[in-house]
PDB file of C-alpha atoms in Angstrom:
ATOM      1  CA  PHE A   1      56.086  92.993  25.818  1.00 60.00           C
ATOM      2  CA  SER A   2      57.769  91.109  28.710  1.00 81.00           C
ATOM      3  CA  SER A   3      58.480  91.465  32.182  1.00 84.00           C
ATOM      4  CA  LEU A   4      61.058  89.901  34.494  1.00 84.00           C
ATOM      5  CA  TRP A   5      60.890  90.045  38.480  1.00 82.00           C
ATOM      6  CA  GLN A   6      63.580  89.627  41.065  1.00 82.00           C
ATOM      7  CA  GLY A   7      61.966  89.666  44.558  1.00 81.00           C
ATOM      8  CA  ASP A   8      60.173  93.086  44.716  1.00 84.00           C
ATOM      9  CA  LEU A   9      62.028  94.496  41.507  1.00 88.00           C
ATOM     10  CA  SER A  10      60.802  94.382  37.892  1.00 92.00           C
ATOM     11  CA  CYS A  11      61.719  95.365  34.679  1.00 95.00           C
ATOM     12  CA  THR A  12      59.610  95.723  31.788  1.00 96.00           C
ATOM     13  CA  PHE A  13      59.944  96.380  28.126  1.00 96.00           C
ATOM     14  CA  THR A  14      57.402  97.549  25.794  1.00 95.00           C
ATOM     15  CA  TYR A  15      57.729  98.550  22.259  1.00 94.00           C
ATOM     16  CA  SER A  16      56.124  98.911  18.646  1.00 94.00           C
ATOM     17  CA  ALA A  17      57.997  97.514  15.868  1.00 94.00           C
ATOM     18  CA  GLN A  18      57.332  96.771  12.062  1.00 91.00           C
ATOM     19  CA  GLY A  19      59.039  93.792  10.515  1.00 84.00           C
ATOM     20  CA  GLY A  20      57.975  90.212  11.556  1.00 66.00           C
ATOM     21  CA  THR A  21      61.341  88.249  11.223  1.00 72.00           C
ATOM     22  CA  ASN A  22      60.624  86.272  14.441  1.00 82.00           C
ATOM     23  CA  GLU A  23      64.163  87.514  15.950  1.00 89.00           C
ATOM     24  CA  GLN A  24      65.423  85.839  18.947  1.00 90.00           C
ATOM     25  CA  TRP A  25      65.833  88.583  21.690  1.00 93.00           C
ATOM     26  CA  GLN A  26      67.019  87.831  25.390  1.00 94.00           C
ATOM     27  CA  MET A  27      66.008  89.631  28.520  1.00 94.00           C
ATOM     28  CA  THR A  28      67.983  89.302  31.974  1.00 94.00           C
ATOM     29  CA  VAL A  29      67.840  90.809  35.387  1.00 92.00           C
ATOM     30  CA  GLY A  30      70.063  90.490  38.316  1.00 90.00           C
ATOM     31  CA  VAL A  31      70.863  92.106  41.906  1.00 88.00           C
ATOM     32  CA  SER A  32      73.906  92.227  43.313  1.00 87.00           C
ATOM     33  CA  GLU A  33      73.752  91.431  47.009  1.00 78.00           C
ATOM     34  CA  ASP A  34      76.248  93.985  48.367  1.00 76.00           C
ATOM     35  CA  ASN A  35      75.206  97.392  47.324  1.00 68.00           C
ATOM     36  CA  GLY A  36      71.528  96.628  46.061  1.00 83.00           C
ATOM     37  CA  LEU A  37      72.203  97.406  42.435  1.00 91.00           C
ATOM     38  CA  PHE A  38      69.568  95.831  40.088  1.00 93.00           C
ATOM     39  CA  SER A  39      70.443  95.504  36.404  1.00 95.00           C
ATOM     40  CA  CYS A  40      68.222  94.891  33.460  1.00 95.00           C
ATOM     41  CA  SER A  41      69.518  93.786  29.938  1.00 96.00           C
ATOM     42  CA  ILE A  42      67.367  93.431  26.790  1.00 96.00           C
ATOM     43  CA  TRP A  43      69.390  92.467  23.710  1.00 95.00           C
ATOM     44  CA  ARG A  44      69.691  90.602  20.587  1.00 94.00           C
ATOM     45  CA  PRO A  45      72.327  87.911  20.877  1.00 93.00           C
ATOM     46  CA  GLN A  46      73.133  87.990  16.908  1.00 92.00           C
ATOM     47  CA  GLY A  47      74.115  91.583  17.222  1.00 93.00           C
ATOM     48  CA  LYS A  48      71.691  93.502  14.900  1.00 92.00           C
ATOM     49  CA  SER A  49      67.864  93.869  14.792  1.00 94.00           C
ATOM     50  CA  TYR A  50      66.381  94.357  11.564  1.00 92.00           C
ATOM     51  CA  LEU A  51      63.202  95.220  13.214  1.00 94.00           C
ATOM     52  CA  PHE A  52      61.879  98.852  12.515  1.00 95.00           C
ATOM     53  CA  PHE A  53      61.194 100.328  16.115  1.00 96.00           C
ATOM     54  CA  THR A  54      58.782 103.178  16.131  1.00 96.00           C
ATOM     55  CA  GLN A  55      58.849 103.355  20.057  1.00 97.00           C
ATOM     56  CA  PHE A  56      60.301 101.714  23.132  1.00 97.00           C
ATOM     57  CA  LYS A  57      60.401 101.800  26.744  1.00 97.00           C
ATOM     58  CA  ALA A  58      62.077  99.562  29.491  1.00 97.00           C
ATOM     59  CA  GLU A  59      60.615 100.675  32.990  1.00 96.00           C
ATOM     60  CA  VAL A  60      61.789  99.336  36.479  1.00 95.00           C
ATOM     61  CA  LYS A  61      59.955  98.885  39.491  1.00 94.00           C
ATOM     62  CA  GLY A  62      61.461  98.993  42.917  1.00 91.00           C
ATOM     63  CA  ALA A  63      64.291 101.036  42.050  1.00 93.00           C
ATOM     64  CA  LYS A  64      65.963 104.041  40.603  1.00 95.00           C
ATOM     65  CA  ILE A  65      67.897 104.144  37.587  1.00 97.00           C
ATOM     66  CA  GLU A  66      71.402 104.979  38.239  1.00 96.00           C
ATOM     67  CA  HIS A  67      73.154 104.424  34.654  1.00 96.00           C
ATOM     68  CA  ALA A  68      71.351 103.333  31.142  1.00 97.00           C
ATOM     69  CA  MET A  69      72.181 103.184  27.640  1.00 97.00           C
ATOM     70  CA  ALA A  70      70.542 102.156  24.452  1.00 98.00           C
ATOM     71  CA  TYR A  71      72.125 100.779  21.204  1.00 98.00           C
ATOM     72  CA  SER A  72      71.404 100.501  17.689  1.00 97.00           C
ATOM     73  CA  GLN A  73      73.839  97.468  17.534  1.00 95.00           C
ATOM     74  CA  ALA A  74      74.808  94.912  19.999  1.00 95.00           C
ATOM     75  CA  ALA A  75      78.081  93.209  20.414  1.00 92.00           C
ATOM     76  CA  ALA A  76      78.265  89.695  18.655  1.00 90.00           C
ATOM     77  CA  GLY A  77      81.162  87.986  16.672  1.00 88.00           C
ATOM     78  CA  ALA A  78      83.159  90.804  15.225  1.00 88.00           C
ATOM     79  CA  LEU A  79      80.502  93.461  15.632  1.00 86.00           C
ATOM     80  CA  ASN A  80      80.817  95.946  18.749  1.00 94.00           C
ATOM     81  CA  ASP A  81      78.046  97.634  20.635  1.00 95.00           C
ATOM     82  CA  ILE A  82      77.100 100.667  18.842  1.00 96.00           C
ATOM     83  CA  PRO A  83      75.039 103.397  21.056  1.00 97.00           C
ATOM     84  CA  LEU A  84      72.206 105.452  19.961  1.00 97.00           C
ATOM     85  CA  LYS A  85      72.926 109.198  19.891  1.00 97.00           C
ATOM     86  CA  GLN A  86      72.162 111.131  23.194  1.00 96.00           C
ATOM     87  CA  GLU A  87      69.230 112.807  21.686  1.00 98.00           C
ATOM     88  CA  GLU A  88      67.498 109.771  20.433  1.00 98.00           C
ATOM     89  CA  PHE A  89      66.613 108.370  23.986  1.00 98.00           C
ATOM     90  CA  GLU A  90      65.576 109.753  27.354  1.00 98.00           C
ATOM     91  CA  ILE A  91      66.423 108.383  30.743  1.00 98.00           C
ATOM     92  CA  THR A  92      64.222 109.180  33.676  1.00 97.00           C
ATOM     93  CA  GLU A  93      64.340 107.921  37.388  1.00 96.00           C
ATOM     94  CA  THR A  94      62.476 104.669  36.453  1.00 96.00           C
ATOM     95  CA  ALA A  95      62.561 104.381  32.698  1.00 97.00           C
ATOM     96  CA  VAL A  96      64.382 104.542  29.367  1.00 98.00           C
ATOM     97  CA  ALA A  97      62.685 105.445  26.256  1.00 98.00           C
ATOM     98  CA  HIS A  98      62.819 106.466  22.653  1.00 98.00           C
ATOM     99  CA  ARG A  99      62.658 110.257  22.261  1.00 97.00           C
ATOM    100  CA  GLU A 100      59.615 111.412  19.740  1.00 96.00           C
ATOM    101  CA  GLY A 101      61.024 112.688  16.493  1.00 96.00           C
ATOM    102  CA  LYS A 102      64.902 111.890  17.176  1.00 97.00           C
ATOM    103  CA  PHE A 103      64.732 108.054  17.622  1.00 98.00           C
ATOM    104  CA  ARG A 104      65.847 106.598  14.250  1.00 97.00           C
ATOM    105  CA  PHE A 105      64.028 103.243  14.672  1.00 97.00           C
ATOM    106  CA  GLU A 106      67.031 101.147  15.325  1.00 97.00           C
ATOM    107  CA  LEU A 107      67.383  99.244  18.606  1.00 97.00           C
ATOM    108  CA  SER A 108      69.357  96.113  19.261  1.00 97.00           C
ATOM    109  CA  LYS A 109      70.163  96.634  23.108  1.00 97.00           C
ATOM    110  CA  LEU A 110      69.096  98.068  26.163  1.00 97.00           C
ATOM    111  CA  MET A 111      70.933  98.149  29.541  1.00 97.00           C
ATOM    112  CA  ILE A 112      69.865  99.458  32.885  1.00 97.00           C
ATOM    113  CA  VAL A 113      71.523  99.759  36.103  1.00 96.00           C
ATOM    114  CA  ALA A 114      69.269 100.815  39.062  1.00 96.00           C
ATOM    115  CA  LYS A 115      69.651 101.335  42.679  1.00 94.00           C
ATOM    116  CA  ALA A 116      67.234  99.551  44.868  1.00 83.00           C
ATOM    117  CA  PRO A 117      66.159 101.067  48.245  1.00 80.00           C
ATOM    118  CA  ARG A 118      67.597  99.791  51.322  1.00 71.00           C
ATOM    119  CA  ASP A 119      65.419  97.287  53.287  1.00 61.00           C
ATOM    120  CA  GLU A 120      64.122  98.709  56.476  1.00 53.00           C
ATOM    121  CA  LEU A 121      64.840  96.450  59.326  1.00 51.00           C
TER     122      LEU A 121
END
């Protein structure tokens, strides 16, 4: 479980997984000044995770998701990103999560782009 903040915007990643291989994971957030886009990425730099994920959810606060993608394998070395099948996960305005009964327990990367509301002057 981890959260990152950028001003009023936050990204939180929660999950349940089996397998304790002490894997290294990274999480970054960023905001583009020009159009108020907020990005959140969670991934395994080594490419493939060997954890057995039973569930996952990445949630944004303070922004609405414009685009999101989940991958069973992240790009690293000669490996390419391999997206999850569309039926394996669902995207709402504020979260990306596994879909019960369809998710095949593999996750190595999550990427979210959300639009932050304009500040009222």
